[in-house]
mmCIF file of C-alpha atoms in Angstrom:
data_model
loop_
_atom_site.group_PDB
_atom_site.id
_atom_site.type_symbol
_atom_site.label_atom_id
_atom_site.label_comp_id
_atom_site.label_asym_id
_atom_site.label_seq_id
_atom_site.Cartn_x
_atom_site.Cartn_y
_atom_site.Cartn_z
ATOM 1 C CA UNK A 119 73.276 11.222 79.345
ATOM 2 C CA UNK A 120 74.863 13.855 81.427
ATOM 3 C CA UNK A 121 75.467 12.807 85.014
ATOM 4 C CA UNK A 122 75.666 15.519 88.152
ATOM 5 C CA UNK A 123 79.223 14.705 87.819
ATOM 6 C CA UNK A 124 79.737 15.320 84.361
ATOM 7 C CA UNK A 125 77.807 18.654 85.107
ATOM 8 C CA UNK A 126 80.258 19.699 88.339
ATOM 9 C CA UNK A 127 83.009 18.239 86.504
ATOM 10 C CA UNK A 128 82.920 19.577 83.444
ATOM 11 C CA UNK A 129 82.668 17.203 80.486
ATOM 12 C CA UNK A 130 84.405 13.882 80.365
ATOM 13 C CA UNK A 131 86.954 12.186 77.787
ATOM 14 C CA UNK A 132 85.239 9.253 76.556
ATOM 15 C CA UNK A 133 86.800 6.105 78.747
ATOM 16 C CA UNK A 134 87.369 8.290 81.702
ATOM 17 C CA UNK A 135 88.015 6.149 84.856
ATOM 18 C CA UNK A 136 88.660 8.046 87.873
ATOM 19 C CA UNK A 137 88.650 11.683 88.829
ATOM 20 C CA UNK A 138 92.697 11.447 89.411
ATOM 21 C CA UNK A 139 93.390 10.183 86.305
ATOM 22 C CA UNK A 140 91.225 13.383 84.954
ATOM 23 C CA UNK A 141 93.582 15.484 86.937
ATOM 24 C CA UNK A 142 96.762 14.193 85.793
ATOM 25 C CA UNK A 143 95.650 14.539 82.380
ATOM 26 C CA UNK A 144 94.648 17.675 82.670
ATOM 27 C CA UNK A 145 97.880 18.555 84.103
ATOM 28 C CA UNK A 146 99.856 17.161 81.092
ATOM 29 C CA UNK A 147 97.885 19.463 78.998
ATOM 30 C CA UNK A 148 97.972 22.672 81.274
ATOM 31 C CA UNK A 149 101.823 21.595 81.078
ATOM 32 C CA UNK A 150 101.721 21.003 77.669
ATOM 33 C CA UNK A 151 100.325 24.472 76.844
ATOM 34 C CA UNK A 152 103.240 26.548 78.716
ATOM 35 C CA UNK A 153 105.587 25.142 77.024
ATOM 36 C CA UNK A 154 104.244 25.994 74.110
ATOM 37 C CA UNK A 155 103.362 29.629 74.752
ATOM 38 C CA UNK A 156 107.410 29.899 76.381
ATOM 39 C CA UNK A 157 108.852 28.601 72.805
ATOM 40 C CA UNK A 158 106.464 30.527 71.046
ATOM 41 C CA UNK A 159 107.735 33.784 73.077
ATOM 42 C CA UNK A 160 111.853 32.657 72.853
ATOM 43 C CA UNK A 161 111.210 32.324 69.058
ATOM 44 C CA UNK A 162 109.488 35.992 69.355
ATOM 45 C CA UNK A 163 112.420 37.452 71.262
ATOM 46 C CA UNK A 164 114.633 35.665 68.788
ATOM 47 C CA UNK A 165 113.234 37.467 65.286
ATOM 48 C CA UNK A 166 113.130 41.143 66.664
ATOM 49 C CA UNK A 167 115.639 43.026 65.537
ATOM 50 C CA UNK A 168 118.113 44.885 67.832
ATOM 51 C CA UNK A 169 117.475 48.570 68.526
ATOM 52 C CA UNK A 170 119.594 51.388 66.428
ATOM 53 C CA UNK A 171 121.978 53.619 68.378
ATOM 54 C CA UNK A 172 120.285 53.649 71.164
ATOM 55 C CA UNK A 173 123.759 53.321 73.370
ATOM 56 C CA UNK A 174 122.784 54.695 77.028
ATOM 57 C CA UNK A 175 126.087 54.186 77.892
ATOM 58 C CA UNK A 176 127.147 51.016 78.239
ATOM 59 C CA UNK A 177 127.910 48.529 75.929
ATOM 60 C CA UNK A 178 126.105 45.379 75.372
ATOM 61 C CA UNK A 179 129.055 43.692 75.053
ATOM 62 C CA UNK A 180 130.565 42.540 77.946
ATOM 63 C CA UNK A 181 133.854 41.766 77.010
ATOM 64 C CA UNK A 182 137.448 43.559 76.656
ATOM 65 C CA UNK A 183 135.805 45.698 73.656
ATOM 66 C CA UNK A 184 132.722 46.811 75.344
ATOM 67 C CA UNK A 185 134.805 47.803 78.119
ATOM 68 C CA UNK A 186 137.114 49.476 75.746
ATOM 69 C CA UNK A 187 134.169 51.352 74.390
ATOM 70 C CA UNK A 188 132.557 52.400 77.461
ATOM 71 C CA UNK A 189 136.155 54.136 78.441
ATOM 72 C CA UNK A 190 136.830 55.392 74.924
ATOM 73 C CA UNK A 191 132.916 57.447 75.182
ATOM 74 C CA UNK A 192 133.523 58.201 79.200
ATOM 75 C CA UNK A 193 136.795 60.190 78.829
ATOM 76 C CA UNK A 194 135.133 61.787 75.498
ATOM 77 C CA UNK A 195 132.422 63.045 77.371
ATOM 78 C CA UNK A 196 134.639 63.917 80.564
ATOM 79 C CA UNK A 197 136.764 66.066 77.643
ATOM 80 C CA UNK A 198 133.851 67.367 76.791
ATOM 81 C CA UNK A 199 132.420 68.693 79.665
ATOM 82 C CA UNK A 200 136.006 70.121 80.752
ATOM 83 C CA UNK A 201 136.313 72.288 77.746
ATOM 84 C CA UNK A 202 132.650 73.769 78.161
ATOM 85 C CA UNK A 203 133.549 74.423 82.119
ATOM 86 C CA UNK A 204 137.069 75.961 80.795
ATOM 87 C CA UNK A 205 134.774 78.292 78.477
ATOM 88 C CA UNK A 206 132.464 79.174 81.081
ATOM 89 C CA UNK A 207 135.187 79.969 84.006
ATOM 90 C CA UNK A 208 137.197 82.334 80.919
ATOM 91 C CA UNK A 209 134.120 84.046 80.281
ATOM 92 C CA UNK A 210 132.930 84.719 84.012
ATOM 93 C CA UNK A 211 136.682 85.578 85.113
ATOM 94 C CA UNK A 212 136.380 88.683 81.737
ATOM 95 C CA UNK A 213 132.932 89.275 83.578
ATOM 96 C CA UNK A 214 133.672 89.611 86.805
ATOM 97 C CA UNK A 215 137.101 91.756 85.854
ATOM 98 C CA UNK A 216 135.183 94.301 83.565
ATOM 99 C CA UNK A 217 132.156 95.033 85.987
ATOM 100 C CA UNK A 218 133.973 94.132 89.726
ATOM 101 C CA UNK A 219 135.064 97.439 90.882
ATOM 102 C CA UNK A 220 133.831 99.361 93.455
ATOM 103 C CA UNK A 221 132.625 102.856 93.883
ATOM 104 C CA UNK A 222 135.487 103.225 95.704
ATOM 105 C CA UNK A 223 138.445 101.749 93.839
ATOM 106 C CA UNK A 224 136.536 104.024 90.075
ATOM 107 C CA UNK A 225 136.779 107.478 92.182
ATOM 108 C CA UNK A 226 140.669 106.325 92.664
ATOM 109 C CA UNK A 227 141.427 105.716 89.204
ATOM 110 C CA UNK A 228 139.599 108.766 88.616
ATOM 111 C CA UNK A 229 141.389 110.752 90.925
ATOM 112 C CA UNK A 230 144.514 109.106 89.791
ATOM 113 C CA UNK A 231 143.756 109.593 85.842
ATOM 114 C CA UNK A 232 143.622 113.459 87.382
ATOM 115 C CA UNK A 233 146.816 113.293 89.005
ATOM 116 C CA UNK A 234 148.331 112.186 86.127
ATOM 117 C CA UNK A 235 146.954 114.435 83.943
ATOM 118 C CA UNK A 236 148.393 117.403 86.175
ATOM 119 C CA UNK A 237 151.917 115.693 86.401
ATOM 120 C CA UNK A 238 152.219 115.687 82.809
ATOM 121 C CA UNK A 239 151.314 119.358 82.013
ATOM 122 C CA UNK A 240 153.741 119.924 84.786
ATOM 123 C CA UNK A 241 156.177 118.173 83.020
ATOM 124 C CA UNK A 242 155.353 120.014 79.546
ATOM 125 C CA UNK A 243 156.128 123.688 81.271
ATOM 126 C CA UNK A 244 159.294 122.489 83.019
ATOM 127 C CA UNK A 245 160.549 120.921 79.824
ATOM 128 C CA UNK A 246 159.582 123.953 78.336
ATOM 129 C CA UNK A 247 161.320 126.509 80.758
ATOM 130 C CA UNK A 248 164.538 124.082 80.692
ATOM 131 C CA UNK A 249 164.583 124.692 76.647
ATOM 132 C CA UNK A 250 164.205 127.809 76.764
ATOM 133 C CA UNK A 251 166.895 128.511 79.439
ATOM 134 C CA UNK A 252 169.027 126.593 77.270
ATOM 135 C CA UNK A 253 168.072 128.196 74.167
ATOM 136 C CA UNK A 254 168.896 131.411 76.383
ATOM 137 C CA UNK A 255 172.337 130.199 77.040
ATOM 138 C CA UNK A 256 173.140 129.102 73.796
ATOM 139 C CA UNK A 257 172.094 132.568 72.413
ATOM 140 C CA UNK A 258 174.633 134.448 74.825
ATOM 141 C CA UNK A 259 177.312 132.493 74.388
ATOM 142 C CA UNK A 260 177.180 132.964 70.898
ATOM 143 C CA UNK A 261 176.940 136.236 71.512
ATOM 144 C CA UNK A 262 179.895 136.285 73.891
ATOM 145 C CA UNK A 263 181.739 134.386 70.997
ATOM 146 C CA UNK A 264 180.966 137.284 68.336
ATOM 147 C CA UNK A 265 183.449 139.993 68.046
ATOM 148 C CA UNK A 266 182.474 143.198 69.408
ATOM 149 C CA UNK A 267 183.468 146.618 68.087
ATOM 150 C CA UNK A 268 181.832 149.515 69.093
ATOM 151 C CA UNK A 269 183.401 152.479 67.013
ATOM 152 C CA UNK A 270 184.208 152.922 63.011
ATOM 153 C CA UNK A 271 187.826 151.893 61.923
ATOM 154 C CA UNK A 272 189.553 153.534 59.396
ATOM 155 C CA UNK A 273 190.832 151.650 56.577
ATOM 156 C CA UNK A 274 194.563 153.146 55.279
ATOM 157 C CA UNK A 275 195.205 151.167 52.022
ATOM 158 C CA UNK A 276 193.352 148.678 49.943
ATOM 159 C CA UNK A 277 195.021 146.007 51.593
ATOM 160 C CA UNK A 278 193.484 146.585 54.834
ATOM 161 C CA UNK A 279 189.915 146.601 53.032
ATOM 162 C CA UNK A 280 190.402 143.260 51.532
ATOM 163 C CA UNK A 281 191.366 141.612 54.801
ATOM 164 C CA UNK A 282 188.289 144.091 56.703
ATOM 165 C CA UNK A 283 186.045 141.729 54.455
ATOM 166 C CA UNK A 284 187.930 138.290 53.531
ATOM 167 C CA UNK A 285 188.991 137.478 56.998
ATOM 168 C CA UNK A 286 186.454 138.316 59.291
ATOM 169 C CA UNK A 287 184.027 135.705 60.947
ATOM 170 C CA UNK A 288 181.830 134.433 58.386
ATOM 171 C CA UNK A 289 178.671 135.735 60.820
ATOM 172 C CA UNK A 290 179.731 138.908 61.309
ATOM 173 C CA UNK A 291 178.284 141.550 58.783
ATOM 174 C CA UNK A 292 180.860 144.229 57.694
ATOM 175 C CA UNK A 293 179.565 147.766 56.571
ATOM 176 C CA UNK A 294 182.121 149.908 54.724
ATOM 177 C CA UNK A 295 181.514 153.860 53.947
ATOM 178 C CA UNK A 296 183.742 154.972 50.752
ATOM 179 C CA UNK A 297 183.792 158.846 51.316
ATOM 180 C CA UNK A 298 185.306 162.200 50.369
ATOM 181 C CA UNK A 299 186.547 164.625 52.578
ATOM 182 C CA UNK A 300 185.200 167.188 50.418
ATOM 183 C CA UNK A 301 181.567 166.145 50.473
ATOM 184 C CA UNK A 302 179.288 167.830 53.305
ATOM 185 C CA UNK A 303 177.169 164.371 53.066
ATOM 186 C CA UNK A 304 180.166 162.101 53.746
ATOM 187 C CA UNK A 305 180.718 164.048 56.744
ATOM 188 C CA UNK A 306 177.413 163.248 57.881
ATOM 189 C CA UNK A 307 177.818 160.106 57.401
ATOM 190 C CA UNK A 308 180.551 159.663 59.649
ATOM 191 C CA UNK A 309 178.559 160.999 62.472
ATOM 192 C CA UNK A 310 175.513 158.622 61.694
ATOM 193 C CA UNK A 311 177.896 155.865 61.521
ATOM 194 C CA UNK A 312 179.441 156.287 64.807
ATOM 195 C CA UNK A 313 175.987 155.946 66.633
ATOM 196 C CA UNK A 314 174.852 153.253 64.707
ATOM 197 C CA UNK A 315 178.783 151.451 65.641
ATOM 198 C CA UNK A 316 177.532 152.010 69.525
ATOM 199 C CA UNK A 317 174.238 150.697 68.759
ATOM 200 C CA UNK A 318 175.575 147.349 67.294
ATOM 201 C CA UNK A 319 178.384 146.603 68.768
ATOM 202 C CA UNK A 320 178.592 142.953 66.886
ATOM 203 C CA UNK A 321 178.309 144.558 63.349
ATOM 204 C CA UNK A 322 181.993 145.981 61.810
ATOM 205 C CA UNK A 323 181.558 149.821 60.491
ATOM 206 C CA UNK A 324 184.524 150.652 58.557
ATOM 207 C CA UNK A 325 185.315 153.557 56.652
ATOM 208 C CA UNK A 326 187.274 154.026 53.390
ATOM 209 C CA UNK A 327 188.531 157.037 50.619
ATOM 210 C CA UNK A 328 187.548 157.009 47.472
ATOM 211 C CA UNK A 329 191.007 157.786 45.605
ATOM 212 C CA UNK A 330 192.870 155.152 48.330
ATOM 213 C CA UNK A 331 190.298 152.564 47.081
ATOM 214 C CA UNK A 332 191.459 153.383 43.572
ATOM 215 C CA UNK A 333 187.977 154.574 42.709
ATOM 216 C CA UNK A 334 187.455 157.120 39.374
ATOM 217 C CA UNK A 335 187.563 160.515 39.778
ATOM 218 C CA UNK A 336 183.792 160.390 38.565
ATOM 219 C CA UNK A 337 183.275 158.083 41.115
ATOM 220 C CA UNK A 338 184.634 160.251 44.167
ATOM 221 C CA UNK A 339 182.840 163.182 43.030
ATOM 222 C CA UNK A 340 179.125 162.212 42.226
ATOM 223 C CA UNK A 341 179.021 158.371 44.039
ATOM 224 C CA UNK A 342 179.727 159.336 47.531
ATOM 225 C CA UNK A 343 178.645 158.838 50.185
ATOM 226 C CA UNK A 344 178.278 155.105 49.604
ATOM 227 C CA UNK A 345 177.977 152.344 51.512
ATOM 228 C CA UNK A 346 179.158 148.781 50.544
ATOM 229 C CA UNK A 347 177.624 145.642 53.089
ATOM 230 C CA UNK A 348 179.276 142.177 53.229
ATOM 231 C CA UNK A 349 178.764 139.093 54.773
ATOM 232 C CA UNK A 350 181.036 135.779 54.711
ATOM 233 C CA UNK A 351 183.398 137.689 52.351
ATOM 234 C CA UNK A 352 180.134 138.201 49.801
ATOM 235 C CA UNK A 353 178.762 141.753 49.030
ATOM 236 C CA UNK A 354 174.906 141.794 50.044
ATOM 237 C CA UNK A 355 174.367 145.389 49.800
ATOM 238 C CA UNK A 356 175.378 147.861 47.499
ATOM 239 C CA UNK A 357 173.943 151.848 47.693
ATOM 240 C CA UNK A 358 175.917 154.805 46.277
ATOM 241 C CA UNK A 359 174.917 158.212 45.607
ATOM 242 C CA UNK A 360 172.947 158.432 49.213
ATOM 243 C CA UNK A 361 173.138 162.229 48.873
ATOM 244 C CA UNK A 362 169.824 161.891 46.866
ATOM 245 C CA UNK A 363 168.180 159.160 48.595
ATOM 246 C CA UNK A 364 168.619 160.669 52.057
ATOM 247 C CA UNK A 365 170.059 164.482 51.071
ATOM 248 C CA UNK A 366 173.114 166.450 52.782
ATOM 249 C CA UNK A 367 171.512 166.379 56.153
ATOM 250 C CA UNK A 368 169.940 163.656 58.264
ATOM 251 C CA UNK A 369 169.961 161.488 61.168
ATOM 252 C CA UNK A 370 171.573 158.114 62.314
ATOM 253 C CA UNK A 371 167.727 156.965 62.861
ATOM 254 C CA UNK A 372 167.489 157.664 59.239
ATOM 255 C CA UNK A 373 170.443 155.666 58.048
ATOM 256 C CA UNK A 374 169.402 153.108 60.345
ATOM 257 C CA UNK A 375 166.046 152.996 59.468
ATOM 258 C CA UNK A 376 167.340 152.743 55.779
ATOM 259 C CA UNK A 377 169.320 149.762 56.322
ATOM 260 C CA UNK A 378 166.817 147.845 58.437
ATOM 261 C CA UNK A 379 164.124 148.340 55.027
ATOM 262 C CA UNK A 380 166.650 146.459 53.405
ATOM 263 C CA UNK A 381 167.740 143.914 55.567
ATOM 264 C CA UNK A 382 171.167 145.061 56.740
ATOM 265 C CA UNK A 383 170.530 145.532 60.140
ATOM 266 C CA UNK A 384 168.348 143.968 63.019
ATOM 267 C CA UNK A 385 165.933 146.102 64.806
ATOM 268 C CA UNK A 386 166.441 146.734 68.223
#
């Protein structure tokens, strides 16, 4: 039967003796109990299995390799995070040069693009004026170079009119009149020619008769007045029989305006 102990006390082991001898036993088996619930927790700890790469940056290992490691991953990161920094400092630097000008320093460029601009058509007219005075110069002195005549020569034999054509300057064109004495056109001729020789002073008029150039009687009768042009020792013009083509009597302009249709002579 339940006592007011056994009530209080809770109930009893059978040959319980004293209430200190309940204690101590039931501080073996409060002891007894943690040290079961701590092996039971070790042998827990002991079966789970470590985590998977889940490094937060520092090795579990404690020795030379994990301290190995932990350098090896800190100067990969530090790499890292230099080359991205590198990247961004390029890319603001190309920012900052493209858009960091002033309204001030863009109206200078401007101003100086202008300057530039005006300098260089500058340039372009004085180069041009500089050729053209030396184009100018080179002109006269070639000029100055040609052989002037001025006035018809006579040619005495056929001797003479060989070297009137063979050995003059290559440049120089060389206009020969085979006439008659006889004919009123030949006459005319002369007269024409003599303007035109004070006209073009750098062109050689020459004048020629028909029996001392050994020409046919035929020849000195019904071909004259002609007129026989050279150049560099080559004939380039060839007219006879003028008397129909301009008639007995005409004008220098006309013989001049005859040989400029054709070539012969420059206008002035």
């Amino acid at each position: 039967m339940a006592t007011l102990d056994d009530k209080l006390l809770g109930e009893k082991l059978h040959n319980y003796c004293s209430s200190s001898e309940g204690e101590d036993s039931d501080d073996d088996e409060r002891s007894g109990d943690e040290e079961g619930e701590t092996s039971y927790k070790s042998t827990e700890q002991a079966n789970e299995p470590p985590p998977i790469n889940n490094w937060n940056g520092s090795a579990s290992n404690t020795g030379p390799k994990g301290v190995l490691e932990d350098w090896r991953r800190y100067k990969q990161l530090e790499a890292e995070n230099r080359k991205e920094m590198e990247i961004e400092r390029i890319a603001l630097a190309k920012k900052l040069t493209l858009s960091a000008k002033t309204d001030r320093e863009e109206q200078q460029a401007k101003e100086r693009e202008e300057m530039e601009d005006e300098l260089n058509e500058l340039l372009d007219e004085e180069f041009l004026m500089k050729y053209h005075q030396q184009r100018m110069q080179e002109l006269m002195s070639q000029l100055q170079k040609c052989p002037k005549f001025g006035q018809v020569k006579t040619l005495a034999n056929k001797d003479e009119f060989l070297n009137a054509i063979d050995k003059e300057d290559a440049k120089v064109t060389v206009i020969v009149h085979i006439f008659n004495r006889k004919a009123k056109a030949c006459t005319t001729m002369d007269g024409c020619l003599n303007v035109l020789a004070e006209d073009y002073p750098a062109i050689k008029f020459c004048r020629i008769e028909a029996d001392v150039a050994g020409l046919s009687k035929h020849f000195r009768v019904d071909g004259v007045p002609a007129l026989l042009v050279y150049k560099g020792g080559q004939i380039v013009g060839n007219f006879v029989q003028l008397a129909t083509e301009l008639g007995n009597d005409f004008y220098a302009t006309d013989v001049q305006r005859f040989l400029i249709e054709y070539g012969l002579l420059p206008e002035n």
